[in-house]
Coordinates of C-alpha atoms in Angstrom, one line a residue:
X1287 CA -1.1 5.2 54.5
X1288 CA -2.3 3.2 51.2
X1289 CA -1.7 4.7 48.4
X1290 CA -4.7 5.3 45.7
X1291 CA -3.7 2.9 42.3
X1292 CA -3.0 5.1 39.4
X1293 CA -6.4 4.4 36.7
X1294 CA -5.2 2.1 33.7
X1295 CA -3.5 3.9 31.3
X1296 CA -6.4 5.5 28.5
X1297 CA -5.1 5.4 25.8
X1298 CA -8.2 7.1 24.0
X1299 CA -8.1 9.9 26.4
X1300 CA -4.3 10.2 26.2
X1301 CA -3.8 10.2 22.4
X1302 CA -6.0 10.2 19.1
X1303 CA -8.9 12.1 20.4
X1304 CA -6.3 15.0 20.2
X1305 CA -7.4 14.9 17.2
X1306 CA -10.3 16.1 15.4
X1307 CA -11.5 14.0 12.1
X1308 CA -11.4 17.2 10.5
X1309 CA -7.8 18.2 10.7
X1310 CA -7.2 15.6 7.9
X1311 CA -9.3 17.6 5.4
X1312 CA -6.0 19.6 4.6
X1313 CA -4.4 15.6 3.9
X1314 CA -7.2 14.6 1.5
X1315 CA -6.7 17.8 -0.2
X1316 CA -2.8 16.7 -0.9
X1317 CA -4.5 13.2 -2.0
X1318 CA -6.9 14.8 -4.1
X1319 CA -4.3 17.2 -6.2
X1320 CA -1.6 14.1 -6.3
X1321 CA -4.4 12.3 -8.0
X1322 CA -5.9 14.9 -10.4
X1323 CA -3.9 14.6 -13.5
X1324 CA -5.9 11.0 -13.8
X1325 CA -8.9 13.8 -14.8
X1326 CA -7.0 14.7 -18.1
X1327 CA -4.6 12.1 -18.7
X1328 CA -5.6 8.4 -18.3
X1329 CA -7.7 7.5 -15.2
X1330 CA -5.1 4.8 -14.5
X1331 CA -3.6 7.6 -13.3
X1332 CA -6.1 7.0 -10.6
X1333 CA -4.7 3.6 -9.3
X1334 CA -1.4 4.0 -10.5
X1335 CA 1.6 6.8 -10.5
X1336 CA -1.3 8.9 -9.2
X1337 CA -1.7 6.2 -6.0
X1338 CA 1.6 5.9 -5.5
X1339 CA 2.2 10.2 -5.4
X1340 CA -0.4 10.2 -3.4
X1341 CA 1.2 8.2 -0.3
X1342 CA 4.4 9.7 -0.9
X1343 CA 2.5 13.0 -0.7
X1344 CA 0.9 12.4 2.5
X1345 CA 4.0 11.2 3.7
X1346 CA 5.5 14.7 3.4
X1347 CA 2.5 16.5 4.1
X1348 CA 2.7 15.3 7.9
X1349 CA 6.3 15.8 8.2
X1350 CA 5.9 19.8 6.9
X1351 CA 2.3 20.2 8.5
X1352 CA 3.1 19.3 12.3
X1353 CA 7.0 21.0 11.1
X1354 CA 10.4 19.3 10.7
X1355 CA 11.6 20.7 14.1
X1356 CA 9.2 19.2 15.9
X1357 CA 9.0 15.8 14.6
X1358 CA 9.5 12.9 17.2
X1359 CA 11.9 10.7 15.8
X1360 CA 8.8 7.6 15.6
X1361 CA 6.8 10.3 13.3
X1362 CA 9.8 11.1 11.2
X1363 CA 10.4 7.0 10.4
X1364 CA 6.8 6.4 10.1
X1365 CA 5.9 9.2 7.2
X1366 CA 9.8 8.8 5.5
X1367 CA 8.9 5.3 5.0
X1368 CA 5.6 5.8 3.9
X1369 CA 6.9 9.2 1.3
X1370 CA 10.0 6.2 0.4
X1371 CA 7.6 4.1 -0.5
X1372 CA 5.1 6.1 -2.4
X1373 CA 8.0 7.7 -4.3
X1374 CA 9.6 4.3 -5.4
X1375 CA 6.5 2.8 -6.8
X1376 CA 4.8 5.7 -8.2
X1377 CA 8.2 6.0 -10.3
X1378 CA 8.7 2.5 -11.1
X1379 CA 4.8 2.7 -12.5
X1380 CA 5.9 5.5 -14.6
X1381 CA 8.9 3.4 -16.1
X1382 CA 6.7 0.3 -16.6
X1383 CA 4.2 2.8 -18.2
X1384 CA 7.1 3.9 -20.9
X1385 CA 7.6 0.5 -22.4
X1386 CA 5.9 -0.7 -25.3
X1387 CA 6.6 -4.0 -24.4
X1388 CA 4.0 -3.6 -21.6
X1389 CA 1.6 -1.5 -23.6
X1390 CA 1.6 -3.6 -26.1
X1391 CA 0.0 -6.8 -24.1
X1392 CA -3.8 -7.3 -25.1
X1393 CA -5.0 -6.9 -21.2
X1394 CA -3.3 -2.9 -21.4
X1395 CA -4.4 -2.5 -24.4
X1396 CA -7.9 -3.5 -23.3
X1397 CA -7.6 -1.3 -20.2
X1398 CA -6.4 1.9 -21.7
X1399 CA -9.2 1.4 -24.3
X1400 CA -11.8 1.5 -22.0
X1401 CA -10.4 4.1 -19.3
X1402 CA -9.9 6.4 -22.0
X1403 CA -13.7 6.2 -23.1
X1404 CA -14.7 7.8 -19.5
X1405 CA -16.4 10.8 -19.7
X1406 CA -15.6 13.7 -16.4
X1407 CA -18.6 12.5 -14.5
X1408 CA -17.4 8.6 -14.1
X1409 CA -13.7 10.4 -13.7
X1410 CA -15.0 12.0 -10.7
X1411 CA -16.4 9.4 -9.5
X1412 CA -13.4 7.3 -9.5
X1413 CA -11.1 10.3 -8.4
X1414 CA -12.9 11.1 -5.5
X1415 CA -12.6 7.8 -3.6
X1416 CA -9.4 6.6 -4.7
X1417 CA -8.4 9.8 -3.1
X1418 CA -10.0 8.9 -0.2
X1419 CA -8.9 5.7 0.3
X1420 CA -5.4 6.8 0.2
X1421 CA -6.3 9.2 3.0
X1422 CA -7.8 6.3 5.4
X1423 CA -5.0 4.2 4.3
X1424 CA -2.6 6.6 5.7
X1425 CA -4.5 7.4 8.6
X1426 CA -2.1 5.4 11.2
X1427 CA 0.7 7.7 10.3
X1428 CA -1.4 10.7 10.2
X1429 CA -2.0 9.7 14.0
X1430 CA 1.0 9.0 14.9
X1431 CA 2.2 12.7 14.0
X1432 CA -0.3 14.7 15.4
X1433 CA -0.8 13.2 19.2
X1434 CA 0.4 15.4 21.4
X1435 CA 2.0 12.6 23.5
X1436 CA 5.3 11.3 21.9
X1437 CA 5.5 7.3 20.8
X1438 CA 8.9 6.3 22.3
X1439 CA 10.9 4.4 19.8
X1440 CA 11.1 1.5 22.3
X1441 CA 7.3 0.7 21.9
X1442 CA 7.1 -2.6 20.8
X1443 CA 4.1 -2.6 18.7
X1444 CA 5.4 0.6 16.4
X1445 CA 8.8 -1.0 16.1
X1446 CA 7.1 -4.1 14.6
X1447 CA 4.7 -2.4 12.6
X1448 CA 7.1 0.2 11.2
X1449 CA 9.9 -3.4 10.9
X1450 CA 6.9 -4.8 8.8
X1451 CA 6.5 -1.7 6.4
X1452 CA 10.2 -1.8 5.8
X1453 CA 10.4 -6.1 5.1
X1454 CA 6.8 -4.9 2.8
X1455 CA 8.0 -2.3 1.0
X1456 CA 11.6 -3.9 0.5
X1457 CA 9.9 -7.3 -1.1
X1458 CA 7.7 -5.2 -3.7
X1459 CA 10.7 -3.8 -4.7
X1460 CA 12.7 -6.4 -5.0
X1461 CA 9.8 -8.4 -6.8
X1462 CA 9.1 -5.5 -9.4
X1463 CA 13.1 -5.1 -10.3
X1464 CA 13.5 -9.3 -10.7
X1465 CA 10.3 -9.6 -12.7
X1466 CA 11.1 -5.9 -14.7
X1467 CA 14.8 -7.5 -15.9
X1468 CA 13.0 -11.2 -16.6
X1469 CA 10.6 -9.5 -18.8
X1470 CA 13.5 -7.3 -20.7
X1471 CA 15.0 -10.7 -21.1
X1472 CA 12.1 -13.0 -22.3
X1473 CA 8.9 -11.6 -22.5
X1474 CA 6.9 -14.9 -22.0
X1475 CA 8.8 -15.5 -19.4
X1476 CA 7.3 -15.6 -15.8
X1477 CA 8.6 -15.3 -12.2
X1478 CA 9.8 -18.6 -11.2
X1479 CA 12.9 -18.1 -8.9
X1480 CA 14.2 -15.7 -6.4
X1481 CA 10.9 -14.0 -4.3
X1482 CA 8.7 -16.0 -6.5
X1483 CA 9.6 -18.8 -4.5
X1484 CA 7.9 -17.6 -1.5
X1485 CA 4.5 -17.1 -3.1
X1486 CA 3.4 -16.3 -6.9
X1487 CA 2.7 -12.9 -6.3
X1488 CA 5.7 -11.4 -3.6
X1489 CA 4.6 -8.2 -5.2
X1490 CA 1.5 -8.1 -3.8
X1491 CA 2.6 -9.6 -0.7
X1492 CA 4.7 -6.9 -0.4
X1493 CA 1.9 -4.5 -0.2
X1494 CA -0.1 -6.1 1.7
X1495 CA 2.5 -6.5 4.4
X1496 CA 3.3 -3.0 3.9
X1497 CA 0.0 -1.4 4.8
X1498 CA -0.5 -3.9 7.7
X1499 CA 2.7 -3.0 9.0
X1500 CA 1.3 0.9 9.0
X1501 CA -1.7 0.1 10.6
X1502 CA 0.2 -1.7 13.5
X1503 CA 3.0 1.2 13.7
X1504 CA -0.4 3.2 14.3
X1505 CA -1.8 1.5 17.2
X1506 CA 0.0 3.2 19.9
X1507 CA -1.2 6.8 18.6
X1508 CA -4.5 5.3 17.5
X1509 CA -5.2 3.6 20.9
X1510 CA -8.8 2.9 21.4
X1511 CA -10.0 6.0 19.4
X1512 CA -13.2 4.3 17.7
X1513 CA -13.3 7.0 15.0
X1514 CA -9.6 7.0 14.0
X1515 CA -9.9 2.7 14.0
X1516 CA -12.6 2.4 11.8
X1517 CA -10.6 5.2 9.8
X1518 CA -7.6 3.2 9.3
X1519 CA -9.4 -0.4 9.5
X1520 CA -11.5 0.5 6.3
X1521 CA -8.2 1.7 4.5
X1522 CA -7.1 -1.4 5.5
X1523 CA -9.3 -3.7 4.6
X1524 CA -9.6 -1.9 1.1
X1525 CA -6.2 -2.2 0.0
X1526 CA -6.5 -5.7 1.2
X1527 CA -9.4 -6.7 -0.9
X1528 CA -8.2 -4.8 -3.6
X1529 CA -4.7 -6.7 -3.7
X1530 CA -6.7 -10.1 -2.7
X1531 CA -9.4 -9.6 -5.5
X1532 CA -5.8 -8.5 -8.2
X1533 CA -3.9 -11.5 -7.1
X1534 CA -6.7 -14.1 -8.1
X1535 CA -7.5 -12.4 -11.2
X1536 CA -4.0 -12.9 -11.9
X1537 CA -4.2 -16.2 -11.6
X1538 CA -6.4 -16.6 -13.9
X1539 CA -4.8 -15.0 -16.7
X1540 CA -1.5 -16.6 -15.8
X1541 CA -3.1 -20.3 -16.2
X1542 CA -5.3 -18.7 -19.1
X1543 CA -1.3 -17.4 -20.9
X1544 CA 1.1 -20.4 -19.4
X1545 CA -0.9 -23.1 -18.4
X1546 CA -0.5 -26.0 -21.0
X1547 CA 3.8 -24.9 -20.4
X1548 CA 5.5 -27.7 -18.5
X1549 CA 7.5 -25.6 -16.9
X1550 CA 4.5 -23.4 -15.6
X1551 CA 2.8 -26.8 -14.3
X1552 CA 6.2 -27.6 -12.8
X1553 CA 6.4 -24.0 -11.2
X1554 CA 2.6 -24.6 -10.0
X1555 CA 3.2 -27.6 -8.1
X1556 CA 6.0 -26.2 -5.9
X1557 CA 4.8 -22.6 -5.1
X1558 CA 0.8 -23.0 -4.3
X1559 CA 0.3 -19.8 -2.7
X1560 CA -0.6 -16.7 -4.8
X1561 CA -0.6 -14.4 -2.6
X1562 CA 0.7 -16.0 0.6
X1563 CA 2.8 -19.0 1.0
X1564 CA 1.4 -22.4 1.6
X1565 CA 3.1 -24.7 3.5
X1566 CA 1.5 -27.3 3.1

């Protein structure tokens, strides 16, 4: 007798719509109160230790919400590197933020000058959806904790999205430390070896390929779920303009500080790409 064929596998039926959009109200509430001290200390805060806290945050939120017993191992790598890397730039923004030789450049100067003249209103206003950008950034990992049906660690696509947040998170890293001790050595100096030969902004690159990487480890948990997609897609696509839009107005400050420098020209010429490599 012939067998009936199994349907295709649903992957919307099977795994995100487990989820209600509203069990992530608890996880902007952890984004919010990471965020907050931006309300009374500078609103840098906002976009900068407070963005950083945030992730890290979140990252540990999961873990403790769905409870540390019952954590599938994929879950468990997915949020520690997303709390690792929250945690490691939130407190290399803090160090940065100690220095006088950083708060001493015009363009922080400028900055500080006019975030400090915001009133509570505008603070809300920018506390608010920073906040929630963090949320729908981190809604991939969000997903992959609370299905109900495990992601085996052999599934392709999370072990290359979650190999992609690692490679991200280890090049901002690396970036931030080699331009941090270039800077303690010559302040007009500017990143012109190590992971600044791979594009003039690995920092950024970092980040990008950081969040990209979460979005992919997401997929299997996310599946075909339209409302958890366009969640994690716009989270994407923020932080994406967001480092796009930072690494051009870099640029021009760069050529505006270095450009009639011989050895900036030189250093242009090689390494096109600001924020990823050219080849050609």
């Amino acid at each position: 007798r012939h067998k009936q064929r199994p349907p295709p596998f649903d992957f919307a039926r099977m795994y995100a719509l487990d989820l209600p959009l509203t069990s992530m109200l608890p996880t902007l509430g952890v984004s919010l109160a990471a965020t907050s001290p931006g309300l009374v200390a500078s609103p840098l805060t906002f976009i900068s230790t407070g963005y950083g806290g945030a992730i890290a945050a979140i990252g540990a939120w999961n873990m403790a919400a769905k409870g540390f017993d019952k954590l599938p191992l994929t879950a468990s790598l997915h949020n520690v590197a997303m709390a690792l890397f929250g945690l490691r730039l939130a407190a290399f923004l803090q160090l940065r933020s100690q220095q006088d030789s950083y708060n001493s450049r015009q363009e922080m100067k400028d900055a500080m000058g006019k975030f400090s003249k915001m009133g509570l209103k505008a603070r809300l206003m920018m506390w608010v959806p920073c906040s929630a950008l963090y949320v729908m950034m981190a809604a991939p990992a969000f997903a992959t904790t609370g299905i109900k049906a495990e992601i085996p660690i052999s599934n392709p696509v999370f072990a290359v999205g979650l190999a992609t947040m690692i490679v991200g998170g280890l090049l901002e890293a690396v970036s931030d430390y080699q331009k941090t001790a270039l800077k303690k050595k010559d302040p007009k100096a500017f990143g012109s070896t190590g992971v600044f030969r791979i594009c003039r902004h690995p920092s950024y690159l970092g980040e990008v390929l950081f969040w990209v990487g979460n979005y992919i480890a997401g997929l299997p948990a996310m599946g075909l779920d339209l409302r958890y997609q366009l969640l994690a897609g716009t989270g994407l696509m923020g932080i994406l303009s967001i480092m796009t839009s930072a690494s051009k107005r870099l640029i021009g400050k760069q050529e505006e500080k270095y450009g009639k420098r011989e050895d900036w020209k030189k250093y242009a010429s090689e390494v096109k790409g600001a924020l990823f490599p050219k080849l050609f």
